[in-house]
Tab-separated table of C-alpha atoms in Angstrom:
chain	number	residue	atom	x	y	z
A	150	MET	CA	23.024	19.523	-11.892
A	151	ALA	CA	21.446	22.857	-11.141
A	152	ASN	CA	18.728	23.688	-13.637
A	153	ARG	CA	19.391	20.513	-15.780
A	154	LYS	CA	16.297	18.677	-17.092
A	155	THR	CA	16.178	14.738	-16.607
A	156	SER	CA	14.196	12.338	-18.515
A	157	THR	CA	11.667	10.465	-16.646
A	158	ASP	CA	12.728	7.513	-18.375
A	159	ASP	CA	16.312	7.737	-17.106
A	160	LEU	CA	16.153	5.368	-14.158
A	161	LEU	CA	19.739	6.030	-13.417
A	162	ALA	CA	19.441	9.764	-13.330
A	163	PRO	CA	21.655	11.200	-10.481
A	164	VAL	CA	18.557	12.208	-8.302
A	165	THR	CA	15.109	10.626	-8.386
A	166	LEU	CA	12.486	12.480	-6.468
A	167	ALA	CA	9.135	10.325	-5.615
A	168	VAL	CA	6.423	12.343	-4.418
A	169	GLY	CA	3.387	11.192	-2.742
A	170	GLN	CA	1.889	8.889	0.200
A	171	GLU	CA	0.882	5.786	-1.916
A	172	GLU	CA	3.322	3.356	-0.174
A	173	LEU	CA	3.023	0.747	-3.271
A	174	LEU	CA	3.921	3.493	-5.522
A	175	LEU	CA	6.564	4.840	-3.596
A	176	ASP	CA	8.307	1.162	-2.959
A	177	ARG	CA	7.795	0.634	-6.898
A	178	ALA	CA	9.721	3.828	-7.510
A	179	VAL	CA	12.585	2.622	-5.375
A	180	ARG	CA	12.507	-1.123	-6.725
A	181	GLU	CA	12.887	0.173	-10.246
A	182	VAL	CA	15.937	2.465	-9.541
A	183	VAL	CA	17.568	-0.387	-7.799
A	184	ALA	CA	16.959	-2.933	-10.454
A	185	ALA	CA	18.198	-0.596	-13.131
A	186	ALA	CA	21.373	0.339	-10.860
A	187	ARG	CA	22.028	-3.646	-10.493
A	188	VAL	CA	21.560	-4.114	-14.313
A	189	ALA	CA	24.365	-1.643	-14.732
A	190	ASP	CA	26.579	-3.282	-11.859
A	191	ALA	CA	25.445	-6.429	-10.092
A	192	ASP	CA	27.549	-5.345	-6.974
A	193	THR	CA	25.727	-2.052	-6.517
A	194	ASP	CA	25.537	-0.932	-2.816
A	195	VAL	CA	21.937	-0.020	-1.776
A	196	ARG	CA	21.523	1.959	1.360
A	197	ASP	CA	17.705	2.408	2.480
A	198	LEU	CA	17.649	5.109	5.175
A	199	THR	CA	14.793	6.957	7.009
A	200	ALA	CA	14.840	10.501	7.893
A	201	ASP	CA	16.338	10.257	11.551
A	202	GLN	CA	19.209	7.824	10.041
A	203	LEU	CA	20.350	10.586	7.706
A	204	GLN	CA	22.057	12.883	10.097
A	205	PRO	CA	24.320	15.951	9.319
A	206	GLY	CA	27.365	14.821	7.694
A	207	THR	CA	26.074	11.214	6.992
A	208	LEU	CA	25.400	12.072	3.521
A	209	ALA	CA	28.853	13.278	2.955
A	210	GLU	CA	30.103	10.095	4.271
A	211	LEU	CA	27.946	7.978	2.024
A	212	THR	CA	28.777	9.606	-0.884
A	213	SER	CA	32.661	10.128	-0.336
A	214	PRO	CA	34.786	8.545	-3.262
A	215	SER	CA	35.640	5.001	-3.055
A	216	LEU	CA	38.586	3.267	-3.943
A	217	PHE	CA	36.614	0.783	-6.119
A	218	ALA	CA	34.288	3.301	-7.783
A	219	GLU	CA	31.366	1.237	-6.788
A	220	ARG	CA	27.706	2.126	-7.625
A	221	LYS	CA	25.512	3.059	-4.933
A	222	VAL	CA	21.837	3.848	-4.546
A	223	LEU	CA	20.925	6.094	-1.780
A	224	VAL	CA	17.169	5.833	-0.696
A	225	VAL	CA	15.953	8.520	1.909
A	226	ARG	CA	12.391	7.874	2.927
A	227	ASN	CA	9.972	10.766	4.301
A	228	ALA	CA	12.572	13.234	3.271
A	229	GLN	CA	10.180	16.017	4.427
A	230	ASP	CA	11.132	15.223	8.014
A	231	LEU	CA	14.783	15.606	7.443
A	232	SER	CA	16.453	18.081	10.008
A	233	ALA	CA	17.195	21.604	8.887
A	234	ASP	CA	21.241	20.906	8.763
A	235	THR	CA	20.664	17.568	7.014
A	236	VAL	CA	18.527	19.468	4.203
A	237	LYS	CA	21.484	21.933	3.852
A	238	ASP	CA	23.551	18.779	3.231
A	239	VAL	CA	21.138	17.506	0.631
A	240	LYS	CA	20.716	20.774	-1.005
A	241	GLY	CA	24.635	21.105	-1.467
A	242	TYR	CA	24.962	17.653	-2.847
A	243	LEU	CA	22.128	18.309	-5.532
A	244	ASP	CA	24.455	21.142	-6.864
A	245	ALA	CA	27.171	18.462	-7.545
A	246	PRO	CA	25.938	14.962	-7.605
A	247	LEU	CA	28.308	12.072	-8.266
A	248	GLU	CA	27.907	9.976	-11.494
A	249	GLU	CA	28.066	6.630	-9.911
A	250	ILE	CA	25.675	7.551	-7.171
A	251	THR	CA	21.886	7.509	-7.505
A	252	LEU	CA	19.899	9.319	-4.681
A	253	VAL	CA	16.218	8.476	-4.388
A	254	LEU	CA	14.319	11.081	-2.121
A	255	LEU	CA	10.721	9.984	-1.028
A	256	HIS	CA	8.769	13.088	-0.206
A	257	ALA	CA	5.245	13.128	0.906
A	258	GLY	CA	4.622	16.421	-0.843
A	259	GLY	CA	2.719	19.184	0.680
A	260	ALA	CA	4.228	22.037	2.803
A	261	LYS	CA	6.292	20.291	5.132
A	262	GLY	CA	10.007	20.345	3.739
A	263	LYS	CA	9.045	22.008	0.599
A	264	GLY	CA	12.134	23.813	0.556
A	265	LEU	CA	13.721	20.440	-0.305
A	266	LEU	CA	11.212	19.616	-2.916
A	267	ASP	CA	11.669	22.803	-4.640
A	268	ALA	CA	15.378	22.399	-4.599
A	269	ALA	CA	15.253	18.925	-6.110
A	270	ARG	CA	12.955	19.915	-8.853
A	271	LYS	CA	15.091	23.098	-9.613
A	272	ALA	CA	18.072	20.735	-9.815
A	273	GLY	CA	16.482	18.967	-12.652
A	274	ALA	CA	15.645	15.579	-10.572
A	275	ARG	CA	13.689	12.833	-12.290
A	276	GLU	CA	10.232	13.050	-10.580
A	277	VAL	CA	7.827	10.069	-10.054
A	278	ALA	CA	4.171	10.980	-8.805
A	279	CYS	CA	2.894	8.344	-6.171
A	280	PRO	CA	-0.406	10.178	-5.289
A	281	LYS	CA	-2.482	8.555	-2.644
A	282	THR	CA	-5.676	6.928	-4.360
A	283	THR	CA	-8.577	8.263	-2.736
A	284	LYS	CA	-11.512	7.779	-5.425
A	285	PRO	CA	-12.965	4.581	-6.625
A	286	ALA	CA	-12.531	5.906	-10.022
A	287	GLU	CA	-8.806	6.315	-9.389
A	288	ARG	CA	-8.514	2.892	-8.260
A	289	LEU	CA	-10.223	1.742	-11.335
A	290	THR	CA	-7.756	3.311	-13.697
A	291	PHE	CA	-5.070	1.748	-11.434
A	292	VAL	CA	-6.494	-1.568	-12.150
A	293	ARG	CA	-6.764	-1.217	-15.857
A	294	GLN	CA	-3.078	0.213	-15.927
A	295	GLU	CA	-2.065	-2.997	-14.143
A	296	PHE	CA	-3.498	-5.016	-16.501
A	297	ARG	CA	-2.108	-2.931	-19.618
A	298	ALA	CA	1.520	-3.217	-18.130
A	299	LEU	CA	1.242	-7.168	-17.781
A	300	GLY	CA	0.417	-7.137	-21.519
A	301	ARG	CA	-3.147	-8.497	-20.769
A	302	SER	CA	-6.875	-7.201	-21.330
A	303	ALA	CA	-9.646	-7.140	-19.062
A	304	THR	CA	-13.286	-6.030	-19.630
A	305	PRO	CA	-14.387	-2.706	-18.016
A	306	GLU	CA	-16.926	-5.042	-15.780
A	307	ALA	CA	-14.053	-7.325	-14.823
A	308	CYS	CA	-12.155	-4.372	-13.679
A	309	GLN	CA	-14.935	-2.966	-11.609
A	310	THR	CA	-15.875	-6.215	-10.065
A	311	LEU	CA	-12.163	-6.579	-8.922
A	312	VAL	CA	-11.964	-3.046	-7.165
A	313	ASP	CA	-15.385	-3.596	-5.515
A	314	ALA	CA	-14.380	-6.933	-4.283
A	315	ILE	CA	-10.680	-6.047	-3.172
A	316	GLY	CA	-11.459	-2.547	-1.849
A	317	SER	CA	-9.009	0.475	-1.575
A	318	ASP	CA	-5.739	-1.385	-0.786
A	319	LEU	CA	-3.338	-0.925	-4.042
A	320	ARG	CA	-1.232	-3.859	-2.780
A	321	GLU	CA	-4.086	-6.476	-3.004
A	322	LEU	CA	-5.446	-5.175	-6.027
A	323	ALA	CA	-1.897	-5.258	-7.584
A	324	SER	CA	-1.441	-8.913	-6.229
A	325	ALA	CA	-4.928	-9.671	-7.519
A	326	VAL	CA	-4.230	-8.344	-11.093
A	327	SER	CA	-0.977	-10.401	-11.072
A	328	GLN	CA	-2.725	-13.744	-9.968
A	329	LEU	CA	-5.520	-13.336	-12.445
A	330	THR	CA	-2.669	-12.990	-15.346
A	331	ALA	CA	-0.853	-15.861	-14.342
A	332	ASP	CA	-3.843	-18.125	-13.704
A	333	VAL	CA	-6.099	-17.150	-16.823
A	334	GLU	CA	-5.622	-17.198	-20.475
A	335	GLY	CA	-7.320	-14.941	-22.666
A	336	THR	CA	-9.321	-11.635	-22.020
A	337	ILE	CA	-10.326	-11.786	-18.229
A	338	ASP	CA	-14.155	-10.912	-17.756
A	339	GLU	CA	-16.404	-10.338	-14.949
A	340	ALA	CA	-17.273	-14.063	-14.622
A	341	VAL	CA	-13.442	-14.951	-13.952
A	342	VAL	CA	-13.041	-12.098	-11.426
A	343	GLY	CA	-16.347	-13.292	-9.922
A	344	ARG	CA	-15.030	-16.745	-9.365
A	345	TYR	CA	-11.545	-15.878	-7.880
A	346	TYR	CA	-12.886	-13.032	-5.615
A	347	THR	CA	-16.427	-13.005	-4.971
A	348	GLY	CA	-17.415	-16.730	-5.347
A	349	ARG	CA	-15.014	-18.394	-3.043
A	350	ALA	CA	-17.408	-18.596	0.035
A	351	GLU	CA	-15.701	-19.695	2.976
A	352	ALA	CA	-12.336	-19.754	1.626
A	353	SER	CA	-12.626	-15.962	1.219
A	354	SER	CA	-10.231	-13.556	3.322
A	355	PHE	CA	-13.351	-11.335	2.973
A	356	THR	CA	-15.496	-13.948	4.695
A	357	VAL	CA	-13.519	-14.091	7.678
A	358	ALA	CA	-13.396	-10.509	7.964
A	359	ASP	CA	-17.485	-10.121	7.656
A	360	ARG	CA	-18.002	-12.661	10.400
A	361	ALA	CA	-15.654	-11.068	12.697
A	362	VAL	CA	-16.942	-7.638	12.529
A	363	GLU	CA	-20.382	-8.868	12.684
A	364	GLY	CA	-19.465	-10.443	16.095
A	365	ARG	CA	-19.838	-14.099	14.839
A	366	ALA	CA	-16.745	-15.472	16.329
A	367	ALA	CA	-17.396	-19.173	15.838
A	368	GLU	CA	-18.121	-18.691	12.323
A	369	ALA	CA	-15.298	-16.439	11.636
A	370	LEU	CA	-12.800	-18.847	13.355
A	371	GLU	CA	-14.289	-21.723	10.838
A	372	ALA	CA	-13.885	-19.501	8.116
A	373	LEU	CA	-10.174	-18.489	8.916
A	374	ARG	CA	-9.187	-22.218	9.393
A	375	TRP	CA	-10.963	-22.954	6.057
A	376	SER	CA	-9.147	-20.016	4.333
A	377	LEU	CA	-5.755	-21.032	5.774
A	378	SER	CA	-6.091	-24.898	4.762
A	379	THR	CA	-7.013	-23.718	1.194
A	380	GLY	CA	-3.852	-21.611	0.708
A	381	VAL	CA	-5.125	-18.011	1.371
A	382	ALA	CA	-1.984	-16.048	2.577
A	383	PRO	CA	-2.233	-14.800	6.111
A	384	VAL	CA	-1.251	-11.429	4.871
A	385	LEU	CA	-4.474	-10.992	2.826
A	386	ILE	CA	-6.584	-11.969	5.698
A	387	THR	CA	-5.009	-9.413	8.006
A	388	SER	CA	-5.576	-7.052	5.256
A	389	ALA	CA	-9.317	-7.972	5.122
A	390	LEU	CA	-9.633	-7.715	8.792
A	391	ALA	CA	-8.180	-4.117	8.763
A	392	GLN	CA	-10.244	-3.071	5.969
A	393	GLY	CA	-13.514	-4.456	7.628
A	394	VAL	CA	-12.665	-2.525	11.035
A	395	ARG	CA	-11.747	0.804	9.192
A	396	ALA	CA	-15.140	0.392	7.182
A	397	ILE	CA	-16.841	0.355	10.489
A	398	GLY	CA	-14.681	3.367	12.015
A	399	LYS	CA	-15.161	5.449	8.670
A	400	LEU	CA	-18.894	5.075	8.537
A	401	SER	CA	-19.607	5.470	12.265
A	402	SER	CA	-17.921	8.951	12.197
A	403	ALA	CA	-19.485	9.957	8.951
A	404	ARG	CA	-22.560	12.158	8.608
A	405	GLY	CA	-25.685	10.543	7.979
A	406	GLY	CA	-27.003	10.722	4.239
A	407	ARG	CA	-27.886	8.367	1.392
A	408	PRO	CA	-25.539	5.549	0.503
A	409	ALA	CA	-24.558	7.082	-2.734
A	410	ASP	CA	-23.449	10.434	-0.917
A	411	LEU	CA	-21.564	8.482	1.534
A	412	ALA	CA	-19.785	6.174	-1.128
A	413	ARG	CA	-18.436	9.438	-2.658
A	414	GLU	CA	-17.407	10.822	0.762
A	415	LEU	CA	-15.727	7.882	1.943
A	416	GLY	CA	-14.423	6.147	-1.287
A	417	MET	CA	-16.832	2.922	-0.725
A	418	PRO	CA	-19.222	1.370	-3.375
A	419	PRO	CA	-22.753	1.981	-2.506
A	420	TRP	CA	-23.422	-1.707	-1.867
A	421	LYS	CA	-20.637	-1.564	0.591
A	422	ILE	CA	-22.205	1.212	2.634
A	423	ASP	CA	-25.341	-0.841	2.997
A	424	ARG	CA	-23.547	-3.917	4.194
A	425	VAL	CA	-21.254	-1.963	6.744
A	426	ARG	CA	-24.435	-0.251	8.394
A	427	GLN	CA	-25.628	-3.677	9.118
A	428	GLN	CA	-22.250	-4.802	10.651
A	429	MET	CA	-21.869	-1.729	12.737
A	430	ARG	CA	-24.665	-2.097	15.106
A	431	GLY	CA	-22.781	-3.437	18.075
A	432	TRP	CA	-19.772	-1.255	17.584
A	433	THR	CA	-18.646	1.675	19.976
A	434	PRO	CA	-15.421	3.862	19.581
A	435	ASP	CA	-13.537	1.877	21.977
A	436	GLY	CA	-14.556	-1.454	20.194
A	437	VAL	CA	-12.928	-0.062	16.990
A	438	ALA	CA	-9.839	1.154	18.631
A	439	LEU	CA	-9.443	-2.369	20.344
A	440	ALA	CA	-10.078	-4.080	17.061
A	441	LEU	CA	-7.455	-1.817	15.153
A	442	ARG	CA	-4.917	-2.705	17.975
A	443	ALA	CA	-5.605	-6.539	17.443
A	444	VAL	CA	-5.169	-6.066	13.564
A	445	ALA	CA	-1.956	-4.421	14.041
A	446	GLU	CA	-0.710	-7.147	16.366
A	447	ALA	CA	-1.934	-10.065	13.757
A	448	ASP	CA	-0.211	-8.209	11.097
A	449	ALA	CA	3.082	-7.786	12.850
A	450	GLY	CA	2.510	-11.601	13.768
A	451	VAL	CA	2.115	-12.775	10.215
A	452	LYS	CA	4.936	-10.878	8.895
A	453	GLY	CA	7.579	-12.183	11.086
A	454	GLY	CA	6.992	-10.753	14.278
A	455	GLY	CA	5.743	-13.827	15.901
A	456	ASP	CA	6.210	-17.703	15.928
A	457	ASP	CA	2.827	-18.579	15.090
A	458	PRO	CA	0.737	-16.693	12.358
A	459	GLU	CA	-2.299	-18.757	12.579
A	460	TYR	CA	-2.527	-18.189	16.357
A	461	ALA	CA	-1.955	-14.366	15.613
A	462	LEU	CA	-4.773	-14.443	13.136
A	463	GLU	CA	-7.158	-16.574	15.476
A	464	LYS	CA	-6.492	-14.093	18.472
A	465	ALA	CA	-7.267	-11.188	16.261
A	466	VAL	CA	-10.540	-12.623	14.895
A	467	VAL	CA	-11.676	-13.407	18.613
A	468	THR	CA	-10.901	-9.796	19.894
A	469	ILE	CA	-12.667	-8.094	16.865
A	470	ALA	CA	-15.790	-10.505	17.299
A	471	ARG	CA	-15.792	-9.468	21.019
A	472	ALA	CA	-15.247	-5.880	20.111
A	473	ALA	CA	-18.395	-5.766	17.811
A	474	ARG	CA	-20.610	-6.865	20.775
A	475	MET	CA	-19.649	-4.286	23.279
A	476	ARG	CA	-22.734	-2.378	22.645
A	477	ARG	CA	-24.834	-5.544	22.865
């Protein structure tokens, strides 16, 4: 495979290199390859491995010839963390990849593990860029592309309103675009987005988060119960709680300045800077740490780590509201 150029459209290229730190895009790169492999062979064997699971010699075992010549997809996450001996194994494989095997390397980019990154590129790996979106303009571009990919049109104002309402989480933005395109016919405009994501009052996951970070436990719990009763997914609520607490932490550690300057520095819209400033008055660094732990526990609880997702959310809301009042 050395020095061979591979089309970026060839999902079944011998090696795919997904480079970046945006988890949604990395996961999509993997899903696309797996889907293509299973179209070619419904019995494709998929092995999804972390760097510590791929020990020296493991790759040779996984790529050894099979009596049934089955197709395989081997996914290696955090490839920049592979041991030196394992990197040698991978580089050796890149010189003579097997036709029925697709190797997917997920690499964060940067200096760590750059030797493997360079070797894969030199070998002609198909490369997928998965950069972390850090600027509002990048998230706006992402939303436009999501609508376009689904064959739908949305006005520039609708896209901006969606980014302002949802925030920086690409998974939530993608989910919101998917919901809007499924529920709404014709061009999606600002009014439609407003009805779905900025006008849902107590049913909004963001209302739960706002009341919690403001220290208003009773109101936050009321909003939480109403949200759950109207079908808001628990995972959206934990995401909103996480965004709310992280915004407090970001702004409290940022340098002072005008909302517009802070908005550029922190990747928030200016109106949100003003709101977070109001919310952060009772917070301390210890409170932020406590709240982040509570969100992490709730997130695990709603994703299968506990028996009662609603209780996990209630516990997190109460803890966050208490943390918001530690300075008062």
